[in-house]
mmCIF file of C-alpha atoms in Angstrom:
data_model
loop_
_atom_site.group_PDB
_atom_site.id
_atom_site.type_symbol
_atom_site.label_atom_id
_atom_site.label_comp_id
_atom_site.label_asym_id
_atom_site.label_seq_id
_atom_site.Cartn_x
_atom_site.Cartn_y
_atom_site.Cartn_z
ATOM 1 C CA UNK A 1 0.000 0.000 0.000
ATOM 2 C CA UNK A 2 2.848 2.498 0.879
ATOM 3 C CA UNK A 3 4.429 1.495 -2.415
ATOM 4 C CA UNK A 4 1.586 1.948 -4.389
ATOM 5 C CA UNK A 5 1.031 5.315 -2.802
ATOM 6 C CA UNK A 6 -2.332 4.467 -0.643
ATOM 7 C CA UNK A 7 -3.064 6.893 1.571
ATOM 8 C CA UNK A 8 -5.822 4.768 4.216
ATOM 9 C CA UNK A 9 -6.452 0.993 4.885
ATOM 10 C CA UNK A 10 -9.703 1.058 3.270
ATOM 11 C CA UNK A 11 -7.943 1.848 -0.097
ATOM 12 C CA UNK A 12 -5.873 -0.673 0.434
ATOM 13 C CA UNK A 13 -8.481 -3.472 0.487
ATOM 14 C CA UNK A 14 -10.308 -1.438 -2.073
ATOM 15 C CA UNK A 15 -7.381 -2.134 -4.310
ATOM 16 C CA UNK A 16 -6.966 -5.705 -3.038
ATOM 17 C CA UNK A 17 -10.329 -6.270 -4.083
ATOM 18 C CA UNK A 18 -10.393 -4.950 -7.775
ATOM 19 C CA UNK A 19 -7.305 -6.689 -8.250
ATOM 20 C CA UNK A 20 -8.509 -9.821 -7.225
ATOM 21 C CA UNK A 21 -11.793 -8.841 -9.344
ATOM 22 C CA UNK A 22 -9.373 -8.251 -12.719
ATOM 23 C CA UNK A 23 -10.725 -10.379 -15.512
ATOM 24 C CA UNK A 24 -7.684 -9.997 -17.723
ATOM 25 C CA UNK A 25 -5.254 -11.059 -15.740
ATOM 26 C CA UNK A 26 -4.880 -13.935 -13.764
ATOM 27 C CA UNK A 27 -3.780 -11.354 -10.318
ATOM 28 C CA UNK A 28 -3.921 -12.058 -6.737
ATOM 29 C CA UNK A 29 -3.698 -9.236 -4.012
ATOM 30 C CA UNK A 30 -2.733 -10.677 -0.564
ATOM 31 C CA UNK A 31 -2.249 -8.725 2.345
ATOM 32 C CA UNK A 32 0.566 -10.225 4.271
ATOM 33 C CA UNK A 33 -0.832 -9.239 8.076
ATOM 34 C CA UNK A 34 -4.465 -10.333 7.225
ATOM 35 C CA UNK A 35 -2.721 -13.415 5.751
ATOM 36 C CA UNK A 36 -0.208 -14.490 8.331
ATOM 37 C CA UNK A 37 -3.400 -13.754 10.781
ATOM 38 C CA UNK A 38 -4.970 -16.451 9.580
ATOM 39 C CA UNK A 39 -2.354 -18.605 9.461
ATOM 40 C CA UNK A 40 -1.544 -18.415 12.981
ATOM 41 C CA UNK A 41 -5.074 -18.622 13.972
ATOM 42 C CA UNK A 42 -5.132 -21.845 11.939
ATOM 43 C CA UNK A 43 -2.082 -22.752 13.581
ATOM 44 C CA UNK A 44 -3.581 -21.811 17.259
ATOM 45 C CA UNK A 45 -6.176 -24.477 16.348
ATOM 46 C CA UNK A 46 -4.125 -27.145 15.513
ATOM 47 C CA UNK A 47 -2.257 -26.463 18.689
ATOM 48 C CA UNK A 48 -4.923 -26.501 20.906
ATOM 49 C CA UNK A 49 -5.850 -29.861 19.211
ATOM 50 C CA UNK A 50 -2.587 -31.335 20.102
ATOM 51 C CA UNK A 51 -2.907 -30.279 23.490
ATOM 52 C CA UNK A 52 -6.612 -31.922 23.869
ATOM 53 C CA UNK A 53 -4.586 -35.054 22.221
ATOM 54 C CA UNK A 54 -1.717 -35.254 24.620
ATOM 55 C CA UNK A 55 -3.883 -34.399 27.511
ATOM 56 C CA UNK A 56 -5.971 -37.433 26.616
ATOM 57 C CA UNK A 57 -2.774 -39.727 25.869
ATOM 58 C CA UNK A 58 -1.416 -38.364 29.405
ATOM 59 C CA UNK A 59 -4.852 -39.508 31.228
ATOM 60 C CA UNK A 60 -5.277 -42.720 30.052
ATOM 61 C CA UNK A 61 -1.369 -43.528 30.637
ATOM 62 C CA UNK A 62 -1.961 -42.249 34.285
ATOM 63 C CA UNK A 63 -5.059 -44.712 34.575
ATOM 64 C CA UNK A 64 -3.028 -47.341 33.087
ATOM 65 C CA UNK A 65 -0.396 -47.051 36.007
ATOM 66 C CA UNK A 66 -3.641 -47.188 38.573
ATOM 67 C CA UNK A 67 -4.928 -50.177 37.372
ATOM 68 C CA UNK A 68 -1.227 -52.012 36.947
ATOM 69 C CA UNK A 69 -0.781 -50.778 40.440
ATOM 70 C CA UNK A 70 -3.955 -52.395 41.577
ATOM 71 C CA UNK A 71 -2.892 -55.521 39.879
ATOM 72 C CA UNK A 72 0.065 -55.246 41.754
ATOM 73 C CA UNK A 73 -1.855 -55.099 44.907
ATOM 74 C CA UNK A 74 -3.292 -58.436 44.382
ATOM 75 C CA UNK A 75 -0.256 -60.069 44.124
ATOM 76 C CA UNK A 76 1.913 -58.027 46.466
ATOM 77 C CA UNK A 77 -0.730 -59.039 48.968
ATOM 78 C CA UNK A 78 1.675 -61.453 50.980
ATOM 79 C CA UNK A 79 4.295 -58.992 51.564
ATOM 80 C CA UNK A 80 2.367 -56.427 52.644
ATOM 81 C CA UNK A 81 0.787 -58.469 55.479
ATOM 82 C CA UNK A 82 3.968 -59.379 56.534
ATOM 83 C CA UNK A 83 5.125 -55.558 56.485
ATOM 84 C CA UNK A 84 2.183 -55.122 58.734
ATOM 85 C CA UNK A 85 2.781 -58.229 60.992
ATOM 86 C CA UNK A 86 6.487 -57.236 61.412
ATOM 87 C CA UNK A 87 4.974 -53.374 62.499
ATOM 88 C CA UNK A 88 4.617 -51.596 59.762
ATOM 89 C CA UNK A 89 1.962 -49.380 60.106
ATOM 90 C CA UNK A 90 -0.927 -48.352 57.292
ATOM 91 C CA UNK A 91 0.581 -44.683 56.826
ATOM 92 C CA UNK A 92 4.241 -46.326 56.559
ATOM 93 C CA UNK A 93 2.117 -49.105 53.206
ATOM 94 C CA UNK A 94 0.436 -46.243 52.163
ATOM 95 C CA UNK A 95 3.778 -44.131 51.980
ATOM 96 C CA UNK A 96 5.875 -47.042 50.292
ATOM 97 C CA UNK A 97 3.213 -47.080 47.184
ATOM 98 C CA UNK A 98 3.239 -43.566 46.693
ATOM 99 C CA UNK A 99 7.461 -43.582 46.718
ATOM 100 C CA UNK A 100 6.723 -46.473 44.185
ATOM 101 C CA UNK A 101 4.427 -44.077 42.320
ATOM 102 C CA UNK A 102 6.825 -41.027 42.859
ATOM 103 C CA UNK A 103 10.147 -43.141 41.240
ATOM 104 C CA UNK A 104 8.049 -44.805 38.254
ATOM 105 C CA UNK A 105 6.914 -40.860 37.189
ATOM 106 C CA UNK A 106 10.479 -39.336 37.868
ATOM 107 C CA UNK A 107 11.810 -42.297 35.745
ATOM 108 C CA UNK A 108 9.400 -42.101 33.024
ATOM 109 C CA UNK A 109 9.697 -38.390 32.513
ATOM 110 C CA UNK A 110 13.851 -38.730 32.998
ATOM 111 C CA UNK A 111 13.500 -40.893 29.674
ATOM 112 C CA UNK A 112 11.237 -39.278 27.896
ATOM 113 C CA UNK A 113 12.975 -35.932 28.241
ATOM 114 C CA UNK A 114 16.296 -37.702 27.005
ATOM 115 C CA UNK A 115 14.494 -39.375 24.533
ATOM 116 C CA UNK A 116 12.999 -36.035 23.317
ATOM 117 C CA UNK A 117 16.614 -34.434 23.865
ATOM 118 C CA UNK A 118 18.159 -36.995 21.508
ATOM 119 C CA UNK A 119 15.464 -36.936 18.356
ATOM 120 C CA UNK A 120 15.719 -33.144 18.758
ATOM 121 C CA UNK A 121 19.538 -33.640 18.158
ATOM 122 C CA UNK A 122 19.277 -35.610 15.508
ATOM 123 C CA UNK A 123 16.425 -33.771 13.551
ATOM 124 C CA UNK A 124 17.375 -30.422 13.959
ATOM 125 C CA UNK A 125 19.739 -30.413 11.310
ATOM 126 C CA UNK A 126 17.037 -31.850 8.915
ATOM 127 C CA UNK A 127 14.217 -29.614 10.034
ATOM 128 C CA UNK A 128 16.190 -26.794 9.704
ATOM 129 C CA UNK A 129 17.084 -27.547 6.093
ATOM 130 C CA UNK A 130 14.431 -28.543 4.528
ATOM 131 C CA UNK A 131 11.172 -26.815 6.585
ATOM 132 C CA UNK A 132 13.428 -23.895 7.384
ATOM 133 C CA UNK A 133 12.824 -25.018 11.363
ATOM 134 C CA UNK A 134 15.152 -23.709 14.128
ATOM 135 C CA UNK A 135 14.102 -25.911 17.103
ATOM 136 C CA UNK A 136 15.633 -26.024 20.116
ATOM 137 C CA UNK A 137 17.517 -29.133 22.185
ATOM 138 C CA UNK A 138 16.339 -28.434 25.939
ATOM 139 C CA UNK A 139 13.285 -29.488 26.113
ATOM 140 C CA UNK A 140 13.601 -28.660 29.827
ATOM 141 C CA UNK A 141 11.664 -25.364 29.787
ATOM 142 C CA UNK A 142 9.766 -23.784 33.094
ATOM 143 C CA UNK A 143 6.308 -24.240 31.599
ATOM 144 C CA UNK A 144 7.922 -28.650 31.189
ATOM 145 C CA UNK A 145 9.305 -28.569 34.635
ATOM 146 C CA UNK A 146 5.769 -27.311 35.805
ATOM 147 C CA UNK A 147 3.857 -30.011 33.651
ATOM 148 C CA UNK A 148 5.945 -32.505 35.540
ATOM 149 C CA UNK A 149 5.132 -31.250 38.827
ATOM 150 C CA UNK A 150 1.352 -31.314 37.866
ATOM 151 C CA UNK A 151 1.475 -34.699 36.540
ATOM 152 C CA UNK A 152 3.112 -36.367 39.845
ATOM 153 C CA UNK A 153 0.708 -34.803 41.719
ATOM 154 C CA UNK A 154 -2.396 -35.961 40.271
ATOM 155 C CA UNK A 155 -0.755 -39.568 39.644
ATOM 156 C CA UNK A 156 -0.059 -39.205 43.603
ATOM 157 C CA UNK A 157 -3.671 -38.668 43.775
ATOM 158 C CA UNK A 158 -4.753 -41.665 41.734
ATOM 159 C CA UNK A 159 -2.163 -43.669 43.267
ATOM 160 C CA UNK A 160 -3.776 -43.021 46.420
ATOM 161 C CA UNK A 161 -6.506 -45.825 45.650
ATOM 162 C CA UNK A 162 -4.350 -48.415 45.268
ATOM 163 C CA UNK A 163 -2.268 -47.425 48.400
ATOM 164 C CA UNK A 164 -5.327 -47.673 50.517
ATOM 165 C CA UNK A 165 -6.101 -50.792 48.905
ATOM 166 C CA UNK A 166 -3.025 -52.391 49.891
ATOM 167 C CA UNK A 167 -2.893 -51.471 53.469
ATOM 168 C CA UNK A 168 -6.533 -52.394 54.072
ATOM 169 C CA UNK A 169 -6.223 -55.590 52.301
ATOM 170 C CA UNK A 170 -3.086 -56.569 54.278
ATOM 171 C CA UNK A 171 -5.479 -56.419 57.587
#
């Protein structure tokens, strides 16, 4: 528009419009902020999707590691009434399941964020050639090391049914 010598923004999408109107030529007017609007907002969508997606995946992983726990109950059975013969008291069970809970989340996000850390390494030299991609290698970012937090405390939540479980079925 400054170019062209337009003087408001309603002449330029007056111009954008007989442009794209011109039946002699084959013409296309874009206007790069209205454009690039769009494409974020398209973008925004997609990420929100993602985020539905790995909210989902992260839910049903969590319920997975309840009900393996509980399975674990049932055959762990024997050596927690033992524990509790010897003196171990319910809070002391209940504790020793939600360490158990504590280490398998530590563990699992320990790999995955060396896991992410190494496929970032080795496709950042490839994304950045052919998509024109500059992604970073630390994955470990505040907003991550918050996730993390989040997630072990609602899988210390969940795990808390199993950990009752266990000390009332050791009775």
């Amino acid at each position: 528009a400054m170019l062209v010598g337009l003087k408001t923004r309603a002449a330029t999408f007056n111009v954008q419009r007989q442009i794209n109107d011109f039946p002699n030529e084959p013409l296309l007017a874009i206007v790069p902020g209205v454009a690039l609007t769009e494409l974020w907002q398209m973008l925004t969508m997609v990420e929100q999707l993602l985020m539905v997606i790995s909210v989902l995946i992260l839910v049903a992983a969590l319920l997975g590691m309840v009900t393996t726990l509980l399975a674990a109950m049932n055959e762990r059975q024997r050596e927690i009434a033992i524990l509790r013969s010897l003196g171990a008291g319910a809070g002391y069970v209940f504790f020793l399941i939600e360490l158990e809970i504590v280490l398998i989340v530590c563990v699992a996000f320990i790999l995955a964020s060396i896991g992410l850390w190494l496929s970032l390494i080795a496709s950042q030299h490839y994304l950045a050639e052919h998509f024109g991609l500059f992604i970073s290698t630390n994955p470990l970012q505040p907003y991550t090391l918050m996730a993390a937090g989040l997630v072990l405390l609602i899988a210390l939540l969940l795990g808390a049914a199993p950990a009752t479980a266990a000390y009332r079925r050791a009775l």
